[in-house]
């Protein structure tokens, strides 16, 4: 299976990525047991199908180690040149507090070692406390490590527009921000998208499938209770749906998505991803990969087989207009983590 050219994005001069990123939060332990050997074997399947870009973090269980082992096996079986086909974006999520060059470098070195790389493709930085401005020091030290070659590019995770602006004005070059963005959570459209367009910052979006709730599996189904929701993602995004407008409105959305999906011979999930991929400044959508547990390689590929027309978008937007304003309820992107 070969993905079309439209599946790729020249993200930076040196990084050509797949616009559907394989999300590795799913190996952190909150989504069921993962067998490491099977996980690595499955990673080969993803890359061979054209899904070459991985999203991970220092705290996603063994995610960085999986990348390191996968790279070793790739070299052993296909030679060093094969490494250029794979991109791995990690995150550093420190506890707030005083930041020193030594502390930052030690943590970056851990990721380099675990992932078996000389330089991190993209380091996506998260910070819990905006009141603690030490995050600017952390980013300045990371920018120094970038100059020294340990990091290729700097990105952010769950920063709001106001603090993204502070960082940009401090002269730190940010290439991406990872935020929640879906047909249920459209908060990035309020401020984030416009700011990122002005500063050539890409958005990588997660929660775009609401942990799997935006799929045929939940169409026409009674509202699940908490013990019906088997993964951390399902629990998290069911709460988001409750805040957005509740199960009845969500069923309306699923029904419209199903009609649009049938029209294009694709799935509800494909339509949900395609809509967000088409938004300005969105570089890619992160779709969780439960390695060796469940795969959606063939279904994900269909995202690149069709386009939404104006009528499709109008019908989706008509449902969205009936929902509550999550920006008013929660705040800007990432504010749900800083309460």
CSV table of C-alpha atoms in Angstrom, one decimal:
chain,number,residue,atom,x,y,z
A,1,UNK,CA,0.0,0.0,0.0
A,2,UNK,CA,1.4,3.3,-1.1
A,3,UNK,CA,0.0,6.6,0.3
A,4,UNK,CA,-0.5,9.4,-2.2
A,5,UNK,CA,1.8,12.5,-2.3
A,6,UNK,CA,-1.0,14.4,-0.6
A,7,UNK,CA,-0.3,12.4,2.6
A,8,UNK,CA,3.1,14.1,3.0
A,9,UNK,CA,4.0,17.6,4.3
A,10,UNK,CA,7.4,19.3,4.0
A,11,UNK,CA,7.1,20.4,7.6
A,12,UNK,CA,10.6,21.9,7.8
A,13,UNK,CA,13.4,22.0,5.1
A,14,UNK,CA,14.8,18.8,6.5
A,15,UNK,CA,11.7,16.9,7.6
A,16,UNK,CA,9.1,15.5,5.2
A,17,UNK,CA,6.4,13.9,7.3
A,18,UNK,CA,3.2,11.9,7.0
A,19,UNK,CA,0.1,14.1,7.8
A,20,UNK,CA,-1.3,11.3,10.0
A,21,UNK,CA,1.1,10.8,12.9
A,22,UNK,CA,1.1,7.6,14.8
A,23,UNK,CA,0.3,8.5,18.4
A,24,UNK,CA,2.2,6.5,21.1
A,25,UNK,CA,0.2,7.6,24.2
A,26,UNK,CA,-1.5,4.3,23.7
A,27,UNK,CA,1.7,2.4,24.8
A,28,UNK,CA,1.8,4.2,28.2
A,29,UNK,CA,-0.2,1.6,30.1
A,30,UNK,CA,-3.6,3.4,30.2
A,31,UNK,CA,-4.9,1.6,27.1
A,32,UNK,CA,-4.2,-2.0,27.9
A,33,UNK,CA,-1.1,-4.2,27.9
A,34,UNK,CA,1.3,-3.9,25.0
A,35,UNK,CA,3.8,-6.7,24.1
A,36,UNK,CA,7.1,-5.0,23.2
A,37,UNK,CA,8.1,-7.5,20.5
A,38,UNK,CA,4.7,-7.4,18.8
A,39,UNK,CA,4.7,-3.5,19.1
A,40,UNK,CA,8.1,-3.3,17.2
A,41,UNK,CA,6.9,-5.7,14.5
A,42,UNK,CA,3.7,-3.6,14.1
A,43,UNK,CA,5.8,-0.4,13.8
A,44,UNK,CA,7.4,-1.9,10.6
A,45,UNK,CA,3.9,-2.3,9.2
A,46,UNK,CA,3.0,1.3,9.8
A,47,UNK,CA,6.2,2.6,8.2
A,48,UNK,CA,6.0,0.3,5.2
A,49,UNK,CA,2.4,1.5,4.6
A,50,UNK,CA,3.7,5.1,4.5
A,51,UNK,CA,2.9,6.1,8.1
A,52,UNK,CA,6.4,7.2,8.9
A,53,UNK,CA,5.9,9.8,11.6
A,54,UNK,CA,5.6,9.0,15.3
A,55,UNK,CA,4.4,11.2,18.2
A,56,UNK,CA,5.7,10.2,21.6
A,57,UNK,CA,6.8,11.7,25.0
A,58,UNK,CA,9.3,11.1,27.8
A,59,UNK,CA,6.4,10.0,30.0
A,60,UNK,CA,4.5,7.7,27.6
A,61,UNK,CA,5.8,4.5,29.3
A,62,UNK,CA,8.3,2.7,26.9
A,63,UNK,CA,7.5,4.9,23.8
A,64,UNK,CA,11.0,6.4,23.5
A,65,UNK,CA,12.6,2.9,24.1
A,66,UNK,CA,10.3,1.4,21.3
A,67,UNK,CA,11.6,4.0,18.9
A,68,UNK,CA,15.2,3.3,19.9
A,69,UNK,CA,14.7,-0.5,19.4
A,70,UNK,CA,12.8,0.0,16.2
A,71,UNK,CA,15.7,2.1,14.8
A,72,UNK,CA,18.2,-0.6,15.8
A,73,UNK,CA,16.2,-3.3,14.0
A,74,UNK,CA,15.7,-1.0,11.0
A,75,UNK,CA,19.5,-0.6,10.7
A,76,UNK,CA,20.1,-4.3,11.1
A,77,UNK,CA,17.5,-5.4,8.5
A,78,UNK,CA,17.6,-2.5,6.0
A,79,UNK,CA,20.8,-0.5,6.5
A,80,UNK,CA,21.4,3.0,7.9
A,81,UNK,CA,19.8,4.8,5.0
A,82,UNK,CA,16.4,3.5,6.0
A,83,UNK,CA,16.5,5.7,9.1
A,84,UNK,CA,15.9,8.8,6.9
A,85,UNK,CA,12.4,7.6,6.2
A,86,UNK,CA,11.3,7.7,9.8
A,87,UNK,CA,10.5,10.8,11.9
A,88,UNK,CA,10.0,10.7,15.7
A,89,UNK,CA,8.7,13.7,17.7
A,90,UNK,CA,9.0,13.5,21.4
A,91,UNK,CA,8.1,15.7,24.4
A,92,UNK,CA,9.7,16.9,27.6
A,93,UNK,CA,7.2,17.5,30.5
A,94,UNK,CA,9.3,18.8,33.5
A,95,UNK,CA,8.0,19.8,36.8
A,96,UNK,CA,7.9,23.6,37.1
A,97,UNK,CA,10.7,25.2,39.0
A,98,UNK,CA,14.1,26.7,38.4
A,99,UNK,CA,15.6,25.6,35.0
A,100,UNK,CA,19.4,25.3,34.5
A,101,UNK,CA,21.3,24.4,31.3
A,102,UNK,CA,22.5,21.3,33.1
A,103,UNK,CA,19.0,20.1,34.1
A,104,UNK,CA,17.6,20.7,30.6
A,105,UNK,CA,20.6,19.0,28.9
A,106,UNK,CA,20.4,16.0,31.2
A,107,UNK,CA,16.8,15.5,30.2
A,108,UNK,CA,17.4,15.9,26.5
A,109,UNK,CA,20.3,13.4,26.8
A,110,UNK,CA,17.9,10.8,28.3
A,111,UNK,CA,15.6,11.1,25.2
A,112,UNK,CA,18.6,11.0,22.8
A,113,UNK,CA,19.8,7.8,24.5
A,114,UNK,CA,16.4,6.1,24.8
A,115,UNK,CA,15.6,6.9,21.1
A,116,UNK,CA,19.0,6.0,19.9
A,117,UNK,CA,19.4,9.2,18.0
A,118,UNK,CA,22.2,11.9,17.7
A,119,UNK,CA,19.6,14.7,17.3
A,120,UNK,CA,15.9,14.9,18.2
A,121,UNK,CA,13.7,15.6,15.1
A,122,UNK,CA,11.3,17.7,17.2
A,123,UNK,CA,11.2,18.4,20.9
A,124,UNK,CA,7.7,19.4,22.0
A,125,UNK,CA,7.8,21.2,25.3
A,126,UNK,CA,5.0,21.2,27.9
A,127,UNK,CA,4.8,23.4,31.0
A,128,UNK,CA,2.2,23.1,33.7
A,129,UNK,CA,2.3,26.6,35.4
A,130,UNK,CA,2.1,29.7,33.2
A,131,UNK,CA,2.7,31.9,36.4
A,132,UNK,CA,6.1,30.2,36.7
A,133,UNK,CA,8.0,32.0,33.9
A,134,UNK,CA,11.0,29.6,34.2
A,135,UNK,CA,9.5,28.0,31.0
A,136,UNK,CA,11.3,30.8,29.1
A,137,UNK,CA,14.6,29.7,30.5
A,138,UNK,CA,13.9,26.1,29.7
A,139,UNK,CA,13.2,27.0,26.1
A,140,UNK,CA,16.2,29.3,25.8
A,141,UNK,CA,18.5,26.4,27.0
A,142,UNK,CA,16.7,24.1,24.5
A,143,UNK,CA,17.4,26.7,21.7
A,144,UNK,CA,21.1,26.5,22.8
A,145,UNK,CA,21.0,22.7,22.5
A,146,UNK,CA,19.4,23.2,19.1
A,147,UNK,CA,22.4,25.3,18.0
A,148,UNK,CA,24.7,22.6,19.4
A,149,UNK,CA,22.9,20.0,17.3
A,150,UNK,CA,21.1,17.9,20.0
A,151,UNK,CA,17.7,19.2,18.8
A,152,UNK,CA,16.6,19.9,15.2
A,153,UNK,CA,13.4,21.8,15.9
A,154,UNK,CA,11.5,23.1,18.9
A,155,UNK,CA,7.7,22.7,19.3
A,156,UNK,CA,5.2,23.1,22.1
A,157,UNK,CA,2.4,21.0,23.6
A,158,UNK,CA,-0.8,22.5,24.9
A,159,UNK,CA,0.4,26.1,25.1
A,160,UNK,CA,-2.3,28.7,24.8
A,161,UNK,CA,-2.2,31.6,22.3
A,162,UNK,CA,-1.1,34.2,24.9
A,163,UNK,CA,1.9,32.2,26.1
A,164,UNK,CA,2.8,31.1,22.6
A,165,UNK,CA,3.0,34.8,21.8
A,166,UNK,CA,5.2,35.5,24.8
A,167,UNK,CA,7.6,32.7,23.6
A,168,UNK,CA,7.6,34.0,20.0
A,169,UNK,CA,8.3,37.6,21.1
A,170,UNK,CA,11.2,36.3,23.2
A,171,UNK,CA,12.8,35.3,19.9
A,172,UNK,CA,12.5,31.5,20.3
A,173,UNK,CA,11.7,29.9,17.0
A,174,UNK,CA,8.7,27.5,17.5
A,175,UNK,CA,7.7,25.3,14.5
A,176,UNK,CA,4.6,23.6,16.0
A,177,UNK,CA,2.1,23.4,18.8
A,178,UNK,CA,0.3,20.2,19.7
A,179,UNK,CA,-3.3,20.9,20.7
A,180,UNK,CA,-6.7,19.1,21.1
A,181,UNK,CA,-8.7,19.8,17.9
A,182,UNK,CA,-11.7,17.9,16.7
A,183,UNK,CA,-15.3,18.3,15.5
A,184,UNK,CA,-16.2,18.3,19.2
A,185,UNK,CA,-13.4,20.6,20.4
A,186,UNK,CA,-12.9,23.5,18.0
A,187,UNK,CA,-11.3,25.9,20.4
A,188,UNK,CA,-8.2,26.4,18.2
A,189,UNK,CA,-10.4,28.2,15.7
A,190,UNK,CA,-10.9,31.1,18.1
A,191,UNK,CA,-7.3,32.5,18.4
A,192,UNK,CA,-4.7,29.8,17.9
A,193,UNK,CA,-5.2,29.2,14.2
A,194,UNK,CA,-4.8,32.8,13.2
A,195,UNK,CA,-1.7,33.4,15.4
A,196,UNK,CA,-0.1,30.3,14.0
A,197,UNK,CA,-0.8,31.3,10.4
A,198,UNK,CA,0.9,34.7,11.1
A,199,UNK,CA,4.0,33.0,12.5
A,200,UNK,CA,4.3,30.0,10.3
A,201,UNK,CA,3.6,27.6,13.2
A,202,UNK,CA,2.0,24.2,12.4
A,203,UNK,CA,-0.6,22.6,14.6
A,204,UNK,CA,-0.4,18.9,15.4
A,205,UNK,CA,-3.8,17.8,16.6
A,206,UNK,CA,-4.8,15.1,19.0
A,207,UNK,CA,-8.2,14.0,20.3
A,208,UNK,CA,-9.4,14.3,16.7
A,209,UNK,CA,-11.2,11.0,16.9
A,210,UNK,CA,-12.3,11.6,20.6
A,211,UNK,CA,-10.4,8.4,21.6
A,212,UNK,CA,-12.5,6.4,19.1
A,213,UNK,CA,-15.9,7.8,20.0
A,214,UNK,CA,-16.0,9.5,16.5
A,215,UNK,CA,-16.6,6.2,14.8
A,216,UNK,CA,-19.3,3.8,13.6
A,217,UNK,CA,-18.9,1.9,16.9
A,218,UNK,CA,-20.9,4.5,18.8
A,219,UNK,CA,-23.5,5.5,16.2
A,220,UNK,CA,-27.0,4.7,17.4
A,221,UNK,CA,-25.7,3.4,20.7
A,222,UNK,CA,-27.0,4.2,24.1
A,223,UNK,CA,-24.9,6.6,26.2
A,224,UNK,CA,-22.0,4.6,27.7
A,225,UNK,CA,-21.5,4.6,31.4
A,226,UNK,CA,-18.0,5.1,32.9
A,227,UNK,CA,-17.3,1.4,33.4
A,228,UNK,CA,-18.2,0.8,29.7
A,229,UNK,CA,-15.3,3.0,28.6
A,230,UNK,CA,-12.2,0.8,28.6
A,231,UNK,CA,-9.4,3.2,27.9
A,232,UNK,CA,-8.1,6.5,29.3
A,233,UNK,CA,-8.9,8.2,26.0
A,234,UNK,CA,-12.5,7.1,25.9
A,235,UNK,CA,-13.1,8.4,29.5
A,236,UNK,CA,-11.3,11.7,28.7
A,237,UNK,CA,-13.2,12.4,25.5
A,238,UNK,CA,-16.6,11.3,26.8
A,239,UNK,CA,-16.2,14.1,29.4
A,240,UNK,CA,-15.4,16.5,26.5
A,241,UNK,CA,-18.6,15.4,24.7
A,242,UNK,CA,-20.6,16.0,27.9
A,243,UNK,CA,-19.3,19.5,28.1
A,244,UNK,CA,-19.8,20.2,24.4
A,245,UNK,CA,-23.4,19.2,24.2
A,246,UNK,CA,-24.1,15.7,25.5
A,247,UNK,CA,-24.8,12.3,24.0
A,248,UNK,CA,-28.0,13.3,22.0
A,249,UNK,CA,-26.2,16.0,20.1
A,250,UNK,CA,-23.2,13.8,19.6
A,251,UNK,CA,-25.6,11.2,18.0
A,252,UNK,CA,-26.8,13.9,15.6
A,253,UNK,CA,-23.2,14.6,14.7
A,254,UNK,CA,-22.4,10.9,14.1
A,255,UNK,CA,-25.5,10.5,11.9
A,256,UNK,CA,-24.5,13.4,9.7
A,257,UNK,CA,-20.9,12.1,9.5
A,258,UNK,CA,-22.2,8.6,8.5
A,259,UNK,CA,-24.2,10.1,5.6
A,260,UNK,CA,-21.1,12.1,4.4
A,261,UNK,CA,-18.9,9.0,4.9
A,262,UNK,CA,-21.3,6.8,2.8
A,263,UNK,CA,-21.3,9.5,0.1
A,264,UNK,CA,-17.5,9.2,-0.2
A,265,UNK,CA,-17.2,5.4,0.6
A,266,UNK,CA,-15.1,6.0,3.7
A,267,UNK,CA,-15.6,5.8,7.5
A,268,UNK,CA,-16.9,8.3,10.0
A,269,UNK,CA,-13.4,8.5,11.4
A,270,UNK,CA,-12.0,9.4,8.0
A,271,UNK,CA,-14.4,12.3,7.7
A,272,UNK,CA,-13.6,13.5,11.2
A,273,UNK,CA,-9.8,13.5,10.4
A,274,UNK,CA,-10.2,15.0,6.9
A,275,UNK,CA,-12.2,17.9,8.3
A,276,UNK,CA,-9.4,18.8,10.8
A,277,UNK,CA,-6.6,18.2,8.3
A,278,UNK,CA,-8.2,20.7,6.0
A,279,UNK,CA,-8.1,23.5,8.6
A,280,UNK,CA,-5.6,26.3,8.1
A,281,UNK,CA,-2.1,25.7,9.6
A,282,UNK,CA,-2.9,22.1,10.7
A,283,UNK,CA,0.2,20.1,9.8
A,284,UNK,CA,-1.0,16.7,10.9
A,285,UNK,CA,-3.5,14.8,12.9
A,286,UNK,CA,-2.3,12.3,15.6
A,287,UNK,CA,-4.1,9.0,15.5
A,288,UNK,CA,-3.4,6.7,18.4
A,289,UNK,CA,-1.6,3.4,17.5
A,290,UNK,CA,-2.4,0.6,20.0
A,291,UNK,CA,0.6,-1.3,18.7
A,292,UNK,CA,-0.2,-5.0,18.4
A,293,UNK,CA,-3.6,-4.6,19.9
A,294,UNK,CA,-5.7,-3.0,17.2
A,295,UNK,CA,-4.6,-1.4,13.9
A,296,UNK,CA,-6.3,1.0,11.5
A,297,UNK,CA,-3.7,1.2,8.9
A,298,UNK,CA,-6.0,0.6,5.9
A,299,UNK,CA,-8.8,2.7,7.2
A,300,UNK,CA,-6.4,5.6,8.0
A,301,UNK,CA,-5.1,5.5,4.5
A,302,UNK,CA,-8.6,6.3,3.1
A,303,UNK,CA,-8.3,9.8,4.6
A,304,UNK,CA,-6.2,10.7,1.6
A,305,UNK,CA,-8.7,9.2,-0.9
A,306,UNK,CA,-11.4,11.9,-0.9
A,307,UNK,CA,-12.2,15.6,-0.3
A,308,UNK,CA,-15.0,17.2,1.6
A,309,UNK,CA,-17.2,19.6,-0.4
A,310,UNK,CA,-18.9,22.7,0.7
A,311,UNK,CA,-22.2,20.9,1.4
A,312,UNK,CA,-20.4,18.4,3.6
A,313,UNK,CA,-18.8,21.2,5.7
A,314,UNK,CA,-22.0,23.1,6.0
A,315,UNK,CA,-23.9,20.1,7.3
A,316,UNK,CA,-21.1,19.4,9.9
A,317,UNK,CA,-21.0,23.1,10.9
A,318,UNK,CA,-24.8,23.2,11.4
A,319,UNK,CA,-24.5,20.6,14.2
A,320,UNK,CA,-21.5,22.4,15.7
A,321,UNK,CA,-23.5,25.6,16.0
A,322,UNK,CA,-25.9,23.8,18.4
A,323,UNK,CA,-23.2,23.0,20.8
A,324,UNK,CA,-21.9,24.9,23.9
A,325,UNK,CA,-19.0,27.2,23.5
A,326,UNK,CA,-16.0,25.2,24.9
A,327,UNK,CA,-13.8,28.3,24.6
A,328,UNK,CA,-16.1,30.1,27.1
A,329,UNK,CA,-16.4,27.0,29.3
A,330,UNK,CA,-12.8,25.8,29.4
A,331,UNK,CA,-10.6,28.5,28.0
A,332,UNK,CA,-8.0,28.4,25.2
A,333,UNK,CA,-6.1,25.3,24.0
A,334,UNK,CA,-4.5,23.4,26.9
A,335,UNK,CA,-6.3,25.4,29.6
A,336,UNK,CA,-8.0,22.1,30.8
A,337,UNK,CA,-4.6,21.0,32.1
A,338,UNK,CA,-4.0,24.2,34.1
A,339,UNK,CA,-6.9,24.5,36.5
